[in-house]
Coordinates of C-alpha atoms in Angstrom, one line a residue:
M1 CA 0.0 0.0 0.0
A2 CA 3.1 2.2 -0.3
D3 CA 1.5 3.5 -3.5
I4 CA -0.8 5.8 -1.5
S5 CA 1.4 8.9 -1.5
R6 CA 1.4 11.4 1.3
R7 CA 0.3 14.1 -1.3
R8 CA -2.7 12.0 -2.2
L9 CA -3.7 11.4 1.4
L10 CA -3.5 15.1 2.0
L11 CA -5.7 15.7 -1.1
A12 CA -8.2 13.3 0.4
G13 CA -8.9 16.0 2.9
G14 CA -7.3 14.8 6.1
A15 CA -10.5 13.7 7.6
L16 CA -10.3 10.3 6.0
G17 CA -6.6 9.9 6.8
A18 CA -4.4 6.9 6.1
A19 CA -6.6 4.5 8.0
G20 CA -9.7 5.4 6.0
A21 CA -7.8 5.2 2.7
L22 CA -6.5 1.7 3.7
A23 CA -9.9 0.6 4.8
A24 CA -11.4 1.6 1.5
V25 CA -9.5 -1.3 -0.2
T26 CA -11.0 -4.4 1.3
P27 CA -9.7 -7.8 0.4
A28 CA -12.9 -8.4 -1.7
H29 CA -12.0 -5.5 -3.9
A30 CA -8.2 -5.7 -3.8
W31 CA -6.3 -5.3 -7.0
T32 CA -5.0 -8.7 -8.0
W33 CA -4.1 -8.4 -11.7
S34 CA -0.4 -8.9 -12.2
S35 CA 1.6 -6.7 -14.4
L36 CA 3.2 -9.8 -15.8
G37 CA 0.2 -9.6 -18.2
S38 CA 0.9 -6.0 -19.1
I39 CA 3.0 -4.1 -21.7
A40 CA 5.7 -3.7 -19.0
Q41 CA 5.6 -7.4 -18.1
T42 CA 7.0 -6.7 -14.7
N43 CA 5.8 -8.6 -11.6
T44 CA 3.9 -6.2 -9.4
T45 CA 0.3 -5.7 -8.2
R46 CA 0.5 -2.0 -7.6
D47 CA -3.1 -0.7 -7.2
P48 CA -4.1 1.7 -10.0
R49 CA -6.8 3.2 -7.7
F50 CA -4.0 5.1 -6.0
V51 CA -2.2 6.2 -9.1
W52 CA -3.2 9.3 -11.0
D53 CA -1.1 11.5 -13.3
D54 CA 1.8 12.8 -11.3
P55 CA 3.6 14.6 -14.1
V56 CA 0.5 16.6 -15.2
D57 CA -1.7 17.0 -12.1
P58 CA 0.3 19.6 -10.2
V59 CA 0.9 21.7 -13.3
I60 CA -2.8 21.9 -14.2
A61 CA -3.8 22.5 -10.6
S62 CA -1.3 25.4 -10.4
L63 CA -2.6 26.7 -13.8
L64 CA -6.2 26.6 -12.5
D65 CA -5.3 28.3 -9.2
R66 CA -3.5 31.2 -11.0
G67 CA -6.3 31.7 -13.5
G68 CA -4.3 30.8 -16.5
V69 CA -6.6 28.2 -18.2
P70 CA -8.6 30.5 -20.5
E71 CA -5.4 31.8 -22.1
V72 CA -4.0 28.2 -22.5
N73 CA -7.2 27.1 -24.1
R74 CA -7.0 30.1 -26.5
I75 CA -3.4 29.2 -27.4
L76 CA -4.1 25.4 -27.9
K77 CA -7.4 25.8 -29.8
P78 CA -5.7 25.9 -33.3
W79 CA -3.5 22.9 -32.4
V80 CA -5.2 20.1 -34.3
F81 CA -2.8 17.8 -36.1
N82 CA -0.1 15.6 -34.4
G83 CA 2.6 17.0 -36.6
Q84 CA 1.8 20.6 -35.9
A85 CA 4.2 22.5 -33.7
V86 CA 2.6 23.4 -30.4
P87 CA 1.6 27.0 -30.6
S88 CA 3.9 29.4 -28.9
G89 CA 3.0 31.4 -25.8
L90 CA 2.3 28.6 -23.3
P91 CA 3.6 29.0 -19.8
A92 CA 6.8 27.0 -19.4
D93 CA 5.4 24.4 -17.1
V94 CA 2.4 23.8 -19.4
Q95 CA 4.7 23.6 -22.4
G96 CA 6.8 21.0 -20.6
I97 CA 3.9 18.6 -19.9
V98 CA 2.4 19.1 -23.4
D99 CA 5.8 18.2 -25.0
M100 CA 6.0 15.2 -22.8
A101 CA 2.5 14.0 -23.3
R102 CA 2.5 14.2 -27.1
K103 CA 5.3 11.7 -27.5
L104 CA 4.2 8.2 -28.6
P105 CA 5.3 5.3 -26.3
A106 CA 8.6 3.7 -27.4
W107 CA 6.8 0.4 -28.1
T108 CA 4.4 2.0 -30.7
D109 CA 4.2 0.0 -34.0
L110 CA 3.0 2.4 -36.7
R111 CA 2.5 -0.5 -39.1
K112 CA 0.1 -2.1 -36.7
L113 CA -1.8 1.2 -36.3
D114 CA -2.2 1.3 -40.1
V115 CA -3.7 -2.2 -40.0
A116 CA -6.0 -1.0 -37.2
S117 CA -7.2 1.8 -39.4
R118 CA -8.1 -0.7 -42.1
F119 CA -10.1 -2.7 -39.5
A120 CA -11.9 0.5 -38.4
T121 CA -12.7 1.3 -42.0
K122 CA -14.1 -2.2 -42.7
R123 CA -16.1 -2.4 -39.4
G124 CA -16.8 1.3 -39.0
L125 CA -20.6 0.9 -39.0
Y126 CA -20.4 -1.7 -36.2
L127 CA -17.9 0.4 -34.2
G128 CA -20.1 3.5 -34.4
V129 CA -23.2 1.8 -33.0
L130 CA -21.1 0.0 -30.4
Y131 CA -19.4 3.1 -29.2
G132 CA -22.7 4.8 -28.9
M133 CA -25.3 2.2 -27.8
N134 CA -23.0 -0.3 -25.9
S135 CA -20.1 1.7 -24.5
G136 CA -21.8 5.0 -24.3
M137 CA -24.8 3.7 -22.4
M138 CA -22.7 1.4 -20.3
S139 CA -20.8 4.5 -19.0
A140 CA -24.0 5.6 -17.2
A141 CA -23.8 2.3 -15.2
I142 CA -20.2 2.9 -14.2
P143 CA -20.7 4.7 -10.8
R144 CA -17.5 6.8 -10.7
E145 CA -17.7 7.8 -14.3
A146 CA -21.4 8.7 -14.1
R147 CA -20.7 10.9 -11.0
A148 CA -17.7 12.5 -12.5
V149 CA -19.5 13.3 -15.7
Y150 CA -22.7 14.5 -14.0
W151 CA -21.1 16.8 -11.5
S152 CA -18.4 18.2 -13.8
K153 CA -18.8 20.8 -16.5
G154 CA -19.8 18.0 -19.0
G155 CA -23.0 17.2 -17.0
A156 CA -24.4 20.6 -17.8
D157 CA -24.2 20.2 -21.6
I158 CA -24.6 16.5 -22.5
R159 CA -24.7 17.2 -26.2
D160 CA -21.2 18.8 -26.0
R161 CA -20.0 15.9 -23.9
I162 CA -21.3 13.4 -26.4
A163 CA -19.8 15.3 -29.3
K164 CA -16.4 15.2 -27.6
T165 CA -16.7 11.5 -27.1
A166 CA -17.7 11.1 -30.7
K167 CA -14.5 13.1 -31.7
L168 CA -12.4 10.5 -30.0
G169 CA -14.4 7.7 -31.7
Y170 CA -13.6 9.3 -35.1
D171 CA -10.0 10.3 -34.5
I172 CA -9.0 6.9 -33.2
G173 CA -10.2 5.2 -36.4
T174 CA -8.6 7.4 -39.0
Y175 CA -5.9 6.1 -41.3
H176 CA -3.1 8.2 -39.8
A177 CA -4.5 8.5 -36.3
Y178 CA -1.1 8.8 -34.6
R179 CA 0.9 9.9 -37.6
P180 CA 1.8 13.6 -38.2
D181 CA -1.3 14.2 -40.4
G182 CA -3.6 12.6 -37.9
K183 CA -5.4 14.1 -34.9
M184 CA -5.6 11.4 -32.2
G185 CA -2.3 12.3 -30.5
V186 CA -3.6 15.9 -30.0
T187 CA -7.0 14.6 -28.9
C188 CA -5.4 12.4 -26.2
V189 CA -3.2 15.3 -24.9
K190 CA -6.1 17.6 -24.6
T191 CA -8.2 14.9 -23.0
R192 CA -5.4 14.2 -20.5
L193 CA -5.2 17.9 -19.5
T194 CA -9.0 17.9 -19.1
H195 CA -8.9 14.8 -16.8
S196 CA -6.2 16.5 -14.7
A197 CA -8.4 19.6 -14.4
V198 CA -11.4 17.5 -13.3
R199 CA -9.2 15.9 -10.6
H200 CA -8.5 19.3 -9.2
L201 CA -12.0 20.8 -9.6
L202 CA -14.4 18.0 -8.6
P203 CA -13.1 17.6 -5.0
Q204 CA -14.2 21.3 -4.6
S205 CA -17.8 20.3 -5.4
P206 CA -19.9 19.5 -2.3
H207 CA -22.4 17.7 -4.6
W208 CA -19.7 15.3 -6.0
R209 CA -18.2 14.8 -2.5
A210 CA -21.6 13.9 -1.1
S211 CA -22.0 11.0 -3.6
A212 CA -18.5 9.9 -4.4
D213 CA -16.7 7.0 -2.9
E214 CA -13.2 8.4 -3.7
Q215 CA -11.4 11.5 -2.8
V216 CA -9.6 12.2 -6.1
P217 CA -11.5 11.2 -9.3
I218 CA -10.2 9.7 -12.5
S219 CA -7.5 7.4 -11.1
Q220 CA -5.7 5.1 -13.6
F221 CA -8.1 2.4 -12.4
D222 CA -11.0 4.6 -13.5
I223 CA -9.4 5.2 -16.9
L224 CA -8.9 1.4 -17.3
V225 CA -12.6 0.9 -16.5
T226 CA -13.6 3.3 -19.3
W227 CA -10.9 1.7 -21.6
H228 CA -12.6 -1.7 -21.1
S229 CA -16.1 -0.3 -21.7
L230 CA -14.7 0.7 -25.1
A231 CA -11.9 -1.5 -26.4
S232 CA -12.6 -4.8 -24.6
S233 CA -16.4 -4.6 -24.7
V234 CA -16.4 -3.8 -28.4
M235 CA -14.2 -6.7 -29.3
Y236 CA -16.3 -9.0 -27.0
K237 CA -19.5 -7.9 -28.7
L238 CA -18.1 -8.4 -32.2
K239 CA -17.0 -11.9 -31.3
E240 CA -20.4 -12.6 -29.7
W241 CA -22.1 -11.5 -32.9
G242 CA -19.9 -13.9 -35.0
V243 CA -18.1 -11.1 -36.9
R244 CA -15.1 -12.6 -38.6
I245 CA -11.9 -10.6 -37.6
P246 CA -8.5 -11.7 -39.1
Q247 CA -5.9 -12.2 -36.4
D248 CA -3.7 -9.3 -37.6
E249 CA -6.6 -6.9 -37.4
S250 CA -7.6 -8.1 -34.0
D251 CA -4.0 -7.6 -32.8
A252 CA -3.8 -4.2 -34.4
Y253 CA -7.1 -3.0 -32.9
L254 CA -5.7 -4.0 -29.5
H255 CA -2.5 -2.1 -30.2
L256 CA -4.4 1.0 -31.2
W257 CA -6.1 1.0 -27.8
Q258 CA -2.9 0.1 -26.0
V259 CA -1.3 3.2 -27.5
T260 CA -4.3 5.3 -26.6
A261 CA -4.2 4.2 -23.0
S262 CA -0.6 5.2 -22.8
M263 CA -1.3 8.5 -24.4
L264 CA -4.0 9.2 -21.8
G265 CA -1.4 8.7 -19.1
V266 CA -1.9 5.1 -18.1
N267 CA 1.3 3.4 -17.0
D268 CA 2.6 0.5 -19.0
E269 CA 2.3 -1.8 -16.0
F270 CA -1.5 -1.5 -16.2
I271 CA -2.0 -1.9 -20.0
P272 CA -2.9 -5.5 -21.0
V273 CA -0.4 -7.1 -23.4
S274 CA -3.0 -9.3 -25.1
W275 CA -6.8 -9.7 -25.5
E276 CA -6.6 -12.7 -23.1
Q277 CA -5.1 -10.5 -20.5
A278 CA -7.5 -7.7 -21.3
E279 CA -10.4 -10.0 -20.7
Q280 CA -9.0 -11.1 -17.3
Q281 CA -8.6 -7.5 -16.3
R282 CA -12.1 -6.6 -17.6
Q283 CA -13.6 -9.3 -15.5
Q284 CA -12.0 -7.6 -12.4
V285 CA -12.3 -3.9 -13.1
L286 CA -15.5 -3.5 -15.2
V287 CA -18.0 -6.4 -14.9
P288 CA -18.3 -6.4 -11.1
I289 CA -18.6 -2.6 -10.6
L290 CA -21.6 -1.8 -12.9
A291 CA -24.3 -0.4 -10.6
R292 CA -27.1 2.1 -10.4
T293 CA -26.5 5.7 -9.3
D294 CA -28.9 8.6 -9.3
E295 CA -26.4 10.4 -11.6
G296 CA -26.3 7.4 -14.0
V297 CA -30.0 7.2 -14.3
K298 CA -30.2 10.9 -15.2
L299 CA -27.4 10.6 -17.7
A300 CA -29.1 7.5 -19.3
D301 CA -32.3 9.5 -19.7
M302 CA -30.2 12.2 -21.5
L303 CA -28.5 9.6 -23.7
V304 CA -31.7 7.9 -24.8
N305 CA -32.7 11.2 -26.2
L306 CA -29.6 11.2 -28.3
G307 CA -31.8 11.0 -31.4
E308 CA -32.6 14.7 -31.3
Y309 CA -28.9 15.3 -31.8
I310 CA -28.4 12.6 -34.4
D311 CA -31.5 13.5 -36.4
F312 CA -33.3 10.2 -36.2
T313 CA -35.8 9.6 -38.9
L314 CA -36.8 5.9 -39.3
V315 CA -35.1 5.2 -36.0
T316 CA -37.2 5.9 -32.9
Q317 CA -36.4 6.1 -29.3
P318 CA -38.2 2.8 -28.6
L319 CA -36.0 1.0 -31.0
F320 CA -32.9 2.7 -29.6
E321 CA -33.9 1.5 -26.1
A322 CA -34.7 -2.0 -27.3
V323 CA -31.4 -2.5 -29.1
T324 CA -29.5 -1.0 -26.1
R325 CA -31.3 -3.5 -23.9
Y326 CA -30.3 -6.3 -26.3
M327 CA -26.6 -5.2 -26.2
L328 CA -26.3 -4.6 -22.4
G329 CA -28.8 -7.0 -21.0
D330 CA -31.6 -6.5 -18.5
T331 CA -29.5 -6.2 -15.4
V332 CA -27.6 -3.1 -16.7
T333 CA -30.5 -1.5 -18.5
D334 CA -32.8 -2.0 -15.4
M335 CA -30.1 -0.2 -13.4
L336 CA -30.4 2.7 -15.8
E337 CA -34.3 2.5 -15.7
L338 CA -34.7 2.2 -19.4
T339 CA -38.3 1.7 -20.4
R340 CA -39.1 -2.0 -21.0
R341 CA -40.7 -2.6 -24.5
P342 CA -41.4 -6.4 -24.4
V343 CA -42.7 -6.9 -28.0
L344 CA -40.0 -4.8 -29.6
E345 CA -37.3 -6.3 -27.4
R346 CA -38.3 -9.9 -28.5
T347 CA -38.3 -8.7 -32.1
V348 CA -34.8 -7.3 -31.7
A349 CA -33.5 -10.4 -29.8
E350 CA -34.7 -12.6 -32.7
A351 CA -33.8 -10.4 -35.6
W352 CA -30.4 -8.9 -34.6
P353 CA -28.4 -12.1 -35.0
I354 CA -30.0 -12.8 -38.4
F355 CA -29.3 -9.2 -39.4
I356 CA -25.6 -9.5 -38.6
K357 CA -25.4 -12.7 -40.6
I358 CA -27.1 -11.0 -43.5
R359 CA -24.6 -8.1 -43.4
E360 CA -21.6 -10.4 -43.0
A361 CA -22.8 -12.5 -46.0
G362 CA -23.0 -9.3 -48.0
L363 CA -26.7 -9.8 -48.8
P364 CA -28.8 -6.7 -49.8
I365 CA -30.5 -5.2 -46.8
P366 CA -33.1 -3.2 -48.8
L367 CA -34.8 -6.4 -49.8
A368 CA -35.0 -7.7 -46.2
P369 CA -37.9 -7.2 -43.8
T370 CA -38.5 -3.7 -42.4
I371 CA -36.8 -4.4 -39.0
Y372 CA -33.5 -5.1 -40.8
S373 CA -33.8 -1.8 -42.7
A374 CA -34.4 0.0 -39.4
F375 CA -31.3 -1.7 -37.9
E376 CA -29.3 -0.6 -40.9
E377 CA -30.5 3.0 -40.5
L378 CA -29.7 2.9 -36.8
I379 CA -26.1 1.7 -37.4
R380 CA -25.7 4.2 -40.2
L381 CA -26.8 7.2 -38.1
F382 CA -24.7 6.2 -35.1
A383 CA -21.6 5.7 -37.3
L384 CA -22.3 9.0 -39.0
F385 CA -22.3 10.7 -35.6
Y386 CA -19.5 8.8 -33.9
L387 CA -17.2 8.6 -36.9
N388 CA -18.0 11.9 -38.6
P389 CA -14.9 13.5 -40.1
F390 CA -16.6 16.9 -40.5
Q391 CA -17.3 17.5 -36.8
Q392 CA -15.4 20.7 -35.7
I393 CA -15.0 20.0 -32.0
N394 CA -12.4 21.4 -29.6
I395 CA -11.5 19.8 -26.3
D396 CA -10.7 22.5 -23.8
I397 CA -9.6 22.5 -20.2
P398 CA -12.6 23.3 -17.9
T399 CA -12.4 26.0 -15.3
G400 CA -15.3 24.9 -13.1
N401 CA -17.8 22.1 -12.3
N402 CA -21.4 21.7 -13.4
P403 CA -22.7 25.3 -13.3
D404 CA -26.2 24.0 -12.6
Y405 CA -25.1 22.9 -9.2
P406 CA -22.8 25.7 -7.9
S407 CA -20.8 25.2 -4.7

């Protein structure tokens, strides 16, 4: 438990103290995944719940305290492509962490990333709907993530929050995501700075403190949970649907997300080295922690109205809810209090596997029954939203929490 630094215990507010922090990690929830299964392939079981972003956090906290965030956001706004020089004028301490954070990990294989982009192109329609209806809705059932989103600035403008998530979904799947003409490296750096700001700001919110079970949000454990709700859960679903994925594309898609975890500040010792290790970690960090929160229910209600942002036509909210229930199951969707639609749910459960087989066989959907055409429209619209190259979205560092719930 040496990984609980004195600085972190002080951040916890003193009232909890070391004893409280130690008690929070009961044997039933102790971190047991060995880093032998990680990119680092060391032999430790350091607990990522007590690891944050030590190079970045003090710099962003200082920047917030001295009121420098708006100017930094202004300077960084035109910085879009990985190969662009970072705009001049940043404070020296911020310049230092941006220069550090934009570097790809030494173990990056750009050829694998190119294969991953081929996979994303081939399976883009599936990825769009899974990022939105599987991973996106699942996030509302991840207690710490739901609380962090709801009580932070993003909770006041869910459309903006969704759009920024969609930007990541698009940027990660582009051909040159991490090459100089791509954008994903910059997206990761800006997201990392945002996470750091939220770590400093949320503990100042009495609303978040009243509901949270942690003292400092967005630990590396929390980032891993989100990582699995995206990378591992998407691969799990594709296999469950019987989608044929060549081994090189499967390996490349994993590598894409390994690089992304690193670029978001996750230490190599926590990043799974294989899909097998990822599944073991997912079973520990994601599957057991899904639960209902008041914040998650409210977020889910906002998310099921996503259609008004995506311009649903043939696709209605009932179909969205039924397909989401099919993807996530009754346990999770009941946690989120999604409306039950028994007839439509049975139709989806019977028709979706056949629909996937039709698509995989390359048969023409327009000649299929209406439900399959509706599925096709659903996938198309989600892919258009989550993988839209024309979205002009800037990720900036927040300066406060949810303005609807002032301190």
